XYZ file of C-alpha atoms in Angstrom:
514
model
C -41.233 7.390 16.963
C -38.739 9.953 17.146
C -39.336 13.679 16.870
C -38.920 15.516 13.623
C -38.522 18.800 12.104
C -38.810 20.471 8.314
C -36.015 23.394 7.256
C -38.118 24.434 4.604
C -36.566 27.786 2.529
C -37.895 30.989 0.748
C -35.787 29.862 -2.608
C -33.132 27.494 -3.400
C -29.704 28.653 -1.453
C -31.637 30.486 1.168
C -29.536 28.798 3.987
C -31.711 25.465 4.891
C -28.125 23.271 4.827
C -26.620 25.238 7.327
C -29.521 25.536 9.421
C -30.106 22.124 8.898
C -26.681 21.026 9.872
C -26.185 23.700 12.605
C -29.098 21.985 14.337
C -27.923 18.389 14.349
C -24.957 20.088 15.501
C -26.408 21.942 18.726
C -28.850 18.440 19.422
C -26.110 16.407 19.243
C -24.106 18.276 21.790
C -27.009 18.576 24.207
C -27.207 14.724 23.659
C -29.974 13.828 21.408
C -29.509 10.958 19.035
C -30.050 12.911 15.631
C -30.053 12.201 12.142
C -30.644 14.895 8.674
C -32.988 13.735 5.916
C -33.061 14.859 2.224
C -36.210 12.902 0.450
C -34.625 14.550 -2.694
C -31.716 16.065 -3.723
C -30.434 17.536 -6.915
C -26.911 18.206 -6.762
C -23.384 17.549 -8.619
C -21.891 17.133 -5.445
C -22.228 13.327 -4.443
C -21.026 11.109 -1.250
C -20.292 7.478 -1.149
C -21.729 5.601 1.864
C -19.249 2.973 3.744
C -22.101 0.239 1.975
C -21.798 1.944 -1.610
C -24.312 3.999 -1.475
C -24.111 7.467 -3.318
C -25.974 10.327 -2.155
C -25.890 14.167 -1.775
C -22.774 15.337 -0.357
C -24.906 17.977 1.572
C -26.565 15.008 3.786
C -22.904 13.471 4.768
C -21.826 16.685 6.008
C -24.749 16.873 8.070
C -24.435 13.270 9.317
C -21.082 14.227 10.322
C -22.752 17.342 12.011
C -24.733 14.746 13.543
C -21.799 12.555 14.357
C -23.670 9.623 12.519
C -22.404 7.853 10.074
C -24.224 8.511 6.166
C -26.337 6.227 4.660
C -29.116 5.875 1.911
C -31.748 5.839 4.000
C -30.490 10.049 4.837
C -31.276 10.472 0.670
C -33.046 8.108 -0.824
C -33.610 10.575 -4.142
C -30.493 11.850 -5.496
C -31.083 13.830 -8.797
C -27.709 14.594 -10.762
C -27.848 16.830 -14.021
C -26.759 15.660 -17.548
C -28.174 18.554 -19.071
C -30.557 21.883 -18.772
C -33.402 19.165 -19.322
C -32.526 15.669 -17.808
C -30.512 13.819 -14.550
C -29.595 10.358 -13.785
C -32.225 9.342 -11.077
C -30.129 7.814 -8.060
C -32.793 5.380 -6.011
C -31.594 4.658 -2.459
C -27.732 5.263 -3.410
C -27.847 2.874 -6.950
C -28.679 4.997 -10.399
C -31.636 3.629 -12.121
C -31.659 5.619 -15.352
C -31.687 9.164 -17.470
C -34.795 11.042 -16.902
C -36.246 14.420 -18.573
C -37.564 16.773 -15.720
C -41.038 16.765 -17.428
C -41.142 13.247 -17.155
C -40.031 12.909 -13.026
C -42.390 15.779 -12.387
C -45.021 13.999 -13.621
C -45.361 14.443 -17.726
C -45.094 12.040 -20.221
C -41.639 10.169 -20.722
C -39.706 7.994 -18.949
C -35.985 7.027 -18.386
C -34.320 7.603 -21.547
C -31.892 4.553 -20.811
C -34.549 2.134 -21.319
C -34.443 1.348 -17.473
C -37.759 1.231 -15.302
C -37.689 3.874 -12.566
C -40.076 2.770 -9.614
C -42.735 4.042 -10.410
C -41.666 6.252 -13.543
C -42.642 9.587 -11.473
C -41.538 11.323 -9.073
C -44.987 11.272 -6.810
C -44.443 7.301 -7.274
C -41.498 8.030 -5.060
C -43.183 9.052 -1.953
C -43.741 5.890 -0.068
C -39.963 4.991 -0.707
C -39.411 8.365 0.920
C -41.611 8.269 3.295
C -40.373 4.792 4.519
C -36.874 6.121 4.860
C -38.260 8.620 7.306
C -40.002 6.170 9.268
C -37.513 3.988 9.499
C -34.932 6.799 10.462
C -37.434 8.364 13.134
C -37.813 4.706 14.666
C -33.638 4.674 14.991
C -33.224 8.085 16.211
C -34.411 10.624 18.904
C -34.967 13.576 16.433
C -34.641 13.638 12.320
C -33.912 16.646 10.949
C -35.388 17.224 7.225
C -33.889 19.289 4.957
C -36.371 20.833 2.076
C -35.600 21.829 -1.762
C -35.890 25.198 -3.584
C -38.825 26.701 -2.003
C -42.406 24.841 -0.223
C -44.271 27.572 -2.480
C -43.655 26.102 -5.770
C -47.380 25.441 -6.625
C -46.618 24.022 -10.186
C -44.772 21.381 -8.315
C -47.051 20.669 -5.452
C -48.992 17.454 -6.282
C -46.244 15.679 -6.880
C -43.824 16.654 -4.218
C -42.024 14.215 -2.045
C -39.367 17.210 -0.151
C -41.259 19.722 1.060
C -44.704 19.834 1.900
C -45.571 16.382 0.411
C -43.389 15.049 3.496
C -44.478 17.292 6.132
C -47.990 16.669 5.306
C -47.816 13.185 5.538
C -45.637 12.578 8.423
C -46.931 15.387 10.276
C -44.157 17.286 10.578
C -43.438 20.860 11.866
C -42.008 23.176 9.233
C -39.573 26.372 9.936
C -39.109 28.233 6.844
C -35.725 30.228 6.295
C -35.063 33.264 4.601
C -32.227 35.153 3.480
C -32.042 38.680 4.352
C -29.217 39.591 2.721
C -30.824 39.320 -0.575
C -33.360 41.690 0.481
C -37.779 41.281 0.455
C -37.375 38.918 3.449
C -40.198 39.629 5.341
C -42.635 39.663 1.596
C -41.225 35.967 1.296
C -42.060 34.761 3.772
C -45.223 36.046 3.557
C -45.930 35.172 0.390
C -44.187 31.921 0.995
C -47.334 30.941 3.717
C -49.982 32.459 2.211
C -49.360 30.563 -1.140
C -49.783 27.437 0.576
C -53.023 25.129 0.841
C -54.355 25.451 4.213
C -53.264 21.807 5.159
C -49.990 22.972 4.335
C -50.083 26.210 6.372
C -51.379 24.229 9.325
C -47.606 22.661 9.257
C -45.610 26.020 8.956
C -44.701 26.701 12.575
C -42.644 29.887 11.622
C -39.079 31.552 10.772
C -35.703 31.863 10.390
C -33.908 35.046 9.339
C -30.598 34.134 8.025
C -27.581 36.113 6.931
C -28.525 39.627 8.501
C -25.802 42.154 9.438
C -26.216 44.791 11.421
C -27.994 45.619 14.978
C -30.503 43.087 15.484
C -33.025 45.754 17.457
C -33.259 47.577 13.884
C -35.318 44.402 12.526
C -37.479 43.675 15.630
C -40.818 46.092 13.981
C -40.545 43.833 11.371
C -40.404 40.704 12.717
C -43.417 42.018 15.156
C -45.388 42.915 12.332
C -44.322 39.586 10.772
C -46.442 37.664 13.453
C -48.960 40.201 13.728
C -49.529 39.341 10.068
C -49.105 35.406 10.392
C -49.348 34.238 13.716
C -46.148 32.545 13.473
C -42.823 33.032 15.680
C -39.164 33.384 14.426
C -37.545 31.073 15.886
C -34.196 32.842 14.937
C -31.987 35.522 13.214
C -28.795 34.558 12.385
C -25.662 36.836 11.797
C -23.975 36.822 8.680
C -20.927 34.294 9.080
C -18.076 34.563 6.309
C -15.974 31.508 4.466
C -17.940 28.673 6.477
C -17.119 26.400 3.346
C -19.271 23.633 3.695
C -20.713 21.227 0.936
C -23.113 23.024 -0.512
C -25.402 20.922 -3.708
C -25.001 23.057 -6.745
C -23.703 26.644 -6.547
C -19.279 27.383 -6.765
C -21.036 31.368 -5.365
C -21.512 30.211 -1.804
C -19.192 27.340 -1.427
C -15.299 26.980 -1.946
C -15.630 29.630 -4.662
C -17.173 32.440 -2.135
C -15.499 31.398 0.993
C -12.043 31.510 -0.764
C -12.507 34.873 -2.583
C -13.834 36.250 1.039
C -11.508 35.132 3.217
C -7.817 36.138 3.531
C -5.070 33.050 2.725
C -3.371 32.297 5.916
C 0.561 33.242 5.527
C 2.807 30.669 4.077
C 5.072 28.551 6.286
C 7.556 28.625 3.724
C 9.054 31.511 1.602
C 6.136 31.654 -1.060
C 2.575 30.868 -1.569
C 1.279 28.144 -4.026
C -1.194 29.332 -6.451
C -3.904 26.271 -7.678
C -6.214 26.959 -10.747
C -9.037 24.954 -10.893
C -11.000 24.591 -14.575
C -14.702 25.517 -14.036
C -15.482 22.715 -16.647
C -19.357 21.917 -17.183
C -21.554 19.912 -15.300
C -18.568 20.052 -12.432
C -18.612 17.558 -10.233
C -17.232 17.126 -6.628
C -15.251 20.294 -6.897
C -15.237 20.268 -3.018
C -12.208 18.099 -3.513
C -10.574 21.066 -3.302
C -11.570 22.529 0.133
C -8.447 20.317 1.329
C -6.135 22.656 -0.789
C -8.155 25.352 0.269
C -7.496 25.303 3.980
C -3.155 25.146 3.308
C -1.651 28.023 4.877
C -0.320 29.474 1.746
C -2.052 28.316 -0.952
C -4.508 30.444 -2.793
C -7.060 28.266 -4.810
C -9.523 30.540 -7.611
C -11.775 28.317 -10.081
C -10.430 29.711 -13.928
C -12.530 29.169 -17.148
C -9.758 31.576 -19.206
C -6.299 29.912 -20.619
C -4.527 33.460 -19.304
C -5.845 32.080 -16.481
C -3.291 29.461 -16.038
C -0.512 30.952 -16.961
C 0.546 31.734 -13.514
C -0.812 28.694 -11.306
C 1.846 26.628 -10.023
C -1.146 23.523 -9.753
C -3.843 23.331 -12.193
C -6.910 20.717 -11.017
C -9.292 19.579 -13.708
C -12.484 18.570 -11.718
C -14.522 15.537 -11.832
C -17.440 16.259 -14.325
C -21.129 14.880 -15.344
C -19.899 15.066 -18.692
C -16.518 13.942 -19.671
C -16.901 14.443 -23.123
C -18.815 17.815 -22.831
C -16.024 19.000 -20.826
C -13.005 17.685 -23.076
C -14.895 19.817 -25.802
C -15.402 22.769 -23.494
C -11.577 22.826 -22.981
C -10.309 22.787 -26.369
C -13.157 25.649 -27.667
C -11.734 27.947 -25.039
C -8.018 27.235 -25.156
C -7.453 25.653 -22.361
C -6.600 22.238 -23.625
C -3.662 23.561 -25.532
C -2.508 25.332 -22.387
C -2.789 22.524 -20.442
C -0.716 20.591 -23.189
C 2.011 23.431 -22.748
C 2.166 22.956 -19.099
C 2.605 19.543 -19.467
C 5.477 19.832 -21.843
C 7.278 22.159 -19.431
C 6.770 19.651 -16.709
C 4.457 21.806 -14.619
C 1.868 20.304 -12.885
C -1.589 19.339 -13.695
C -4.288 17.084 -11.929
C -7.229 15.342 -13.450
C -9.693 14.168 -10.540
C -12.277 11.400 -11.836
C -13.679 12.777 -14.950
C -10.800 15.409 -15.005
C -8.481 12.749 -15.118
C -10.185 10.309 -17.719
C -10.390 14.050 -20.386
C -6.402 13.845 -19.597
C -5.842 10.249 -21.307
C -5.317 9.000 -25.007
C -9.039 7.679 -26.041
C -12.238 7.620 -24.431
C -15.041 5.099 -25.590
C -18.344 6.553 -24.855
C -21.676 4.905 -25.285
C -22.997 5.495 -21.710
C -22.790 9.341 -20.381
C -22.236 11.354 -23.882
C -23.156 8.182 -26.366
C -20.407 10.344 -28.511
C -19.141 6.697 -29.353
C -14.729 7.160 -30.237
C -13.001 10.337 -29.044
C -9.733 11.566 -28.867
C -8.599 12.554 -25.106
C -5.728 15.129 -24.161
C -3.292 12.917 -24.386
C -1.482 13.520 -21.244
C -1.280 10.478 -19.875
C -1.311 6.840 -21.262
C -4.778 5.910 -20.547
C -7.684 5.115 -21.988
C -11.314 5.417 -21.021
C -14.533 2.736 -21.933
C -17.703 3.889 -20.205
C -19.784 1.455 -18.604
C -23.544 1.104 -17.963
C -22.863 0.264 -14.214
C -21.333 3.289 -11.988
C -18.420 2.228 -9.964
C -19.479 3.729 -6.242
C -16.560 2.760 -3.967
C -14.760 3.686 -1.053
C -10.713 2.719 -1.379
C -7.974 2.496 0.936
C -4.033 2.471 0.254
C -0.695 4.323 0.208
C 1.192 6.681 -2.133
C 3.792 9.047 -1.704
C 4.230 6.912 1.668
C 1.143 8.210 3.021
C -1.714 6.581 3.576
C -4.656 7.931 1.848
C -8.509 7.018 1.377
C -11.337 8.344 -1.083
C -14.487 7.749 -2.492
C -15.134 7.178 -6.316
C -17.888 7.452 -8.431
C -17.919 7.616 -12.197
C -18.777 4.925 -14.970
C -15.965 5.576 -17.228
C -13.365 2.352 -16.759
C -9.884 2.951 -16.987
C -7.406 1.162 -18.798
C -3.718 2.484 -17.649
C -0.977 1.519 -19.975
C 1.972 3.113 -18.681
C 3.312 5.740 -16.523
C 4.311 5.521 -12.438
C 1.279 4.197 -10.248
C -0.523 7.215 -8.590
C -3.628 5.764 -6.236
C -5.830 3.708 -8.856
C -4.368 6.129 -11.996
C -1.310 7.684 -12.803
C 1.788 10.165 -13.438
C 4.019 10.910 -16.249
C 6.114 13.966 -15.166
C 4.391 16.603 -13.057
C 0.662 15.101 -14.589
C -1.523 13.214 -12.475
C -4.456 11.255 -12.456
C -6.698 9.642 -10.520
C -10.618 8.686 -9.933
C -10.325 9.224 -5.812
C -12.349 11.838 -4.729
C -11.927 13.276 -1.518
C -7.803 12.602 -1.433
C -6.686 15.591 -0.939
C -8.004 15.472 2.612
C -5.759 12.918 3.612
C -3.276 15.455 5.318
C -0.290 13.298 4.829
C -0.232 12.307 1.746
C -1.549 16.018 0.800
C 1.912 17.210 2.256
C 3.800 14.890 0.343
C 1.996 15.906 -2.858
C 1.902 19.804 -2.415
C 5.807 18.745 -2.238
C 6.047 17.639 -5.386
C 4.361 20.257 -6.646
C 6.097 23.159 -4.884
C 9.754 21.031 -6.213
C 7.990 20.553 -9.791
C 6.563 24.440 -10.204
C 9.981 26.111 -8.526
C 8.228 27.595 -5.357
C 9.489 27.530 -2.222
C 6.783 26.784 -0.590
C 6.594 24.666 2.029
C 3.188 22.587 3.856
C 2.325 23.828 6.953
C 3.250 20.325 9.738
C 0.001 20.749 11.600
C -2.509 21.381 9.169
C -5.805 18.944 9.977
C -8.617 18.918 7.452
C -10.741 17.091 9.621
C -10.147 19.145 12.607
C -11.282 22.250 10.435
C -14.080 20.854 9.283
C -14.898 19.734 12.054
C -14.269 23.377 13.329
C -17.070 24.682 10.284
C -19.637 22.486 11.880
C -19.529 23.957 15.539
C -19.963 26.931 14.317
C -22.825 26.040 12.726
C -24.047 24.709 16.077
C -22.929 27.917 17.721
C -25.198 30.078 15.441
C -27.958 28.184 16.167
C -26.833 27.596 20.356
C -26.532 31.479 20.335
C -28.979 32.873 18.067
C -32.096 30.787 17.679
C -34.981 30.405 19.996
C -33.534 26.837 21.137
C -36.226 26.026 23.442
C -38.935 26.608 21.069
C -37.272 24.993 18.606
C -37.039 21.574 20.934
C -40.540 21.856 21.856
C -40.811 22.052 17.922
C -39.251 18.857 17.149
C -41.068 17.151 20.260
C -44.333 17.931 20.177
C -45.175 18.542 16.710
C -46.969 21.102 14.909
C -48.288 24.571 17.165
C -52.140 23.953 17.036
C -53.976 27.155 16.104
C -52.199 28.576 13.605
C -54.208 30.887 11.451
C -55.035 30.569 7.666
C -53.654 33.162 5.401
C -55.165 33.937 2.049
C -55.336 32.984 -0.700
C -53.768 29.655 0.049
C -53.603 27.129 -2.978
C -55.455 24.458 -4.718
């Protein structure tokens, strides 16, 4: 059985995907066979496996960190919101049904679709989990686990399968990461320990200070006092690193949004830059799809929820979306449908990705996602959209605009194209465009040849960059992850971590928990 490790975090967004993915990273390139783990995920931001398997798009970046490829077994629990109160349950990559979060956390309810959900409960969950594990720690030298929200939610703890639940059972070492930049690090983590049982506290090996700027020697009284308080070692402080821009699960702050608002646009090859709007529509989905725009020399790419907003934007991208319908109605209560409807008149150019481009057709039959039965779409392009009970997950291949280009789509709404040039599985009429690929963009050919047509389309003379690799940048993001953690984290520890288990000795602090 291979060796393990837990990234646990102080709160939700605290850093545990970076540090997660910086570490399969730095093992991979000392030559350990690695693999990350995610018993449960709750994100928008979804991956399709090469066997059709959807899970969090968090976990494929860190196979590729890894340089494994993704599968199901990596997320076997993918939670994706519908609303404030439920999320379609994803079970080992296939959706099994519409659950409130009382009833998954262990109230009264189940699916809402009428579908059985192993178990009905979230603690009936574990042993799927759990077996995932296993069966990942039997392939590989070292499995990296990635937690959710924070290991100190007591409210949550008898039924947790991420955090704790996990470690407890498979006896795995936990390193809990804070971020300093928000401030009360060292009263986290802290209070993070000493609100856990003392099973639980038995597992917590330590820290990892993440985000801090400044002169490290400033922070070492604290982190003395830290283990003078807890016993435990911090295993690392790592700098503050700007516009990393990797797939994050939920938050626009401190992916694409932050990295693009913090870092400067590289110059344009041509004459001008291209300016991309991208509608903040609810329940977005898959927005990094734009992270391939992103990383154009010369194009500057801000996510708009303001009609003024597009005014200027030589692209607008309508995202993929949870809720179609929600967002259609979204759009026309704040304007932006009839702006969109301008820009299409005037032949500028608009993109609908996935659910973006099913709120751009003529009709939308919807039993399934909104159950809002007949409504009227944008009208854009001649298309219309029946949703189905079964969620296409796929992974296409083909050409367009002489390129070659692949994706990944997920959605349930079928589409029905009835005119217009062929664009990928959708459409074109003019300067609008639609299709359900995610993840096309990255394609850097075929993203040329597009940002082309845009550039001819909105009157810019702007021209792609010849050189630009996606993958290579990415690619890039994810040794620097490894770097932070090469350079600033107590490797060797961390390795005798993952080896040998659990530090024996490690004292109780009170109160602890039920």
């Amino acid at each position: 059985m291979g060796g393990g490790l837990l990234i646990a975090g102080t709160t939700s967004d605290a850093g545990k995907s970076v540090v997660t993915a910086g570490i399969c990273r730095w093992l991979v390139r000392q030559g350990v066979k690695v693999a990350p783990f995610k018993g449960q995920n709750m994100s928008l931001n979804s991956f399709v496996t090469r066997e059709g398997a959807e899970i969090g798009r968090a976990q494929a970046m860190q196979a590729q960190a890894a340089r494994v490829e993704p599968s199901a077994l990596m997320n076997p629990v993918l939670l994706k919101p519908g609303s404030d109160r439920s999320s379609q349950v994803v079970l080992m990559g296939k959706p099994v049904g519409e659950m409130s979060a009382r009833g998954f956390f262990g109230g009264s309810g189940g699916p809402s679709s009428g579908k059985t959900l192993h178990g009905g409960h979230r603690q009936a969950l574990l042993g799927t989990v759990l077996e995932c594990l296993e069966e990942l720690r039997g392939t590989y030298d070292a499995v990296i686990c990635e937690g959710a929200g924070s290991p100190a939610e007591i409210n949550l703890r008898r039924t947790d399968i991420v955090n704790m639940g996990i470690a407890r059972a498979a006896r795995l070492p936990v390193v809990v990461v804070g971020d300093i930049d928000r401030g009360g690090v060292f009263a986290s983590f802290f209070g993070t320990t000493a609100l856990l049982a003392p099973e639980d506290q038995a597992l917590v090996a330590g820290y990892v200070v993440n985000k801090f700027r400044g002169d490290v020697t400033l922070l070492e009284p604290g982190i003395e006092m830290l283990r003078g308080l807890t016993g435990r070692h911090t295993y690392g402080i790592l700098p503050y690193a700007h516009g990393l821009g990797i797939d994050e699960e939920d938050g626009l702050r401190v992916s694409l949004r932050g990295a693009v608002r913090e870092s400067v646009v590289t110059p344009p090859v041509g004459e001008d830059v291209l300016r991309v709007a991208v509608c903040a529509v609810p329940l977005m989905s898959n927005f990094t799809d734009v992270d391939a725009l992103a990383a154009e020399p010369g194009v500057v790419v801000r996510f708009v929820d303001r009609p003024e907003e597009l005014i200027d934007a030589d692209l607008v991208v309508v995202p993929g979306t949870r809720g179609t319908v929600r967002a259609l109605e979204w759009l026309r209560e704040r304007g932006l449908a009839a702006e969109l409807a301008r820009r299409a008149a005037g032949g500028r150019p608009v993109l609908g990705i996935c659910g973006g481009f099913q709120l751009l057709g003529e009709h939308i039959e919807d039993e399934v996602e909104s159950r809002a039965g007949s409504v009227t779409g944008l009208g854009l392009l001649p298309v219309r959209v029946r949703f189905a009970a079964e969620k296409t997950l796929a992974r296409p291949v083909g050409e367009a605009l002489g390129e070659p280009v692949e994706g990944y789509e997920i959605h349930h709404g079928v589409a029905q194209v009835l005119g217009g040039e062929a664009f990928l599985d959708g459409c074109h009429v003019g300067s609008v465009w639609g299709t359900h690929w995610h993840g096309s963009l990255e394609s850097d050919g075929f993203r040329r040849r597009f940002l082309e047509q845009v550039a001819r389309a909105a009157g810019r003379r702007f021209v792609p960059a010849p050189d630009t690799s996606f993958g290579a940048l990415r690619e890039e993001q994810l040794d620097r992850l490894g770097d932070l953690i090469e350079e600033h984290a107590d490797t060797d520890a961390l390795l005798r971590l993952i080896e040998q288990g659990p530090p024996a000795g490690l004292p109780f602090i009170p109160p602890g928990a039920p």
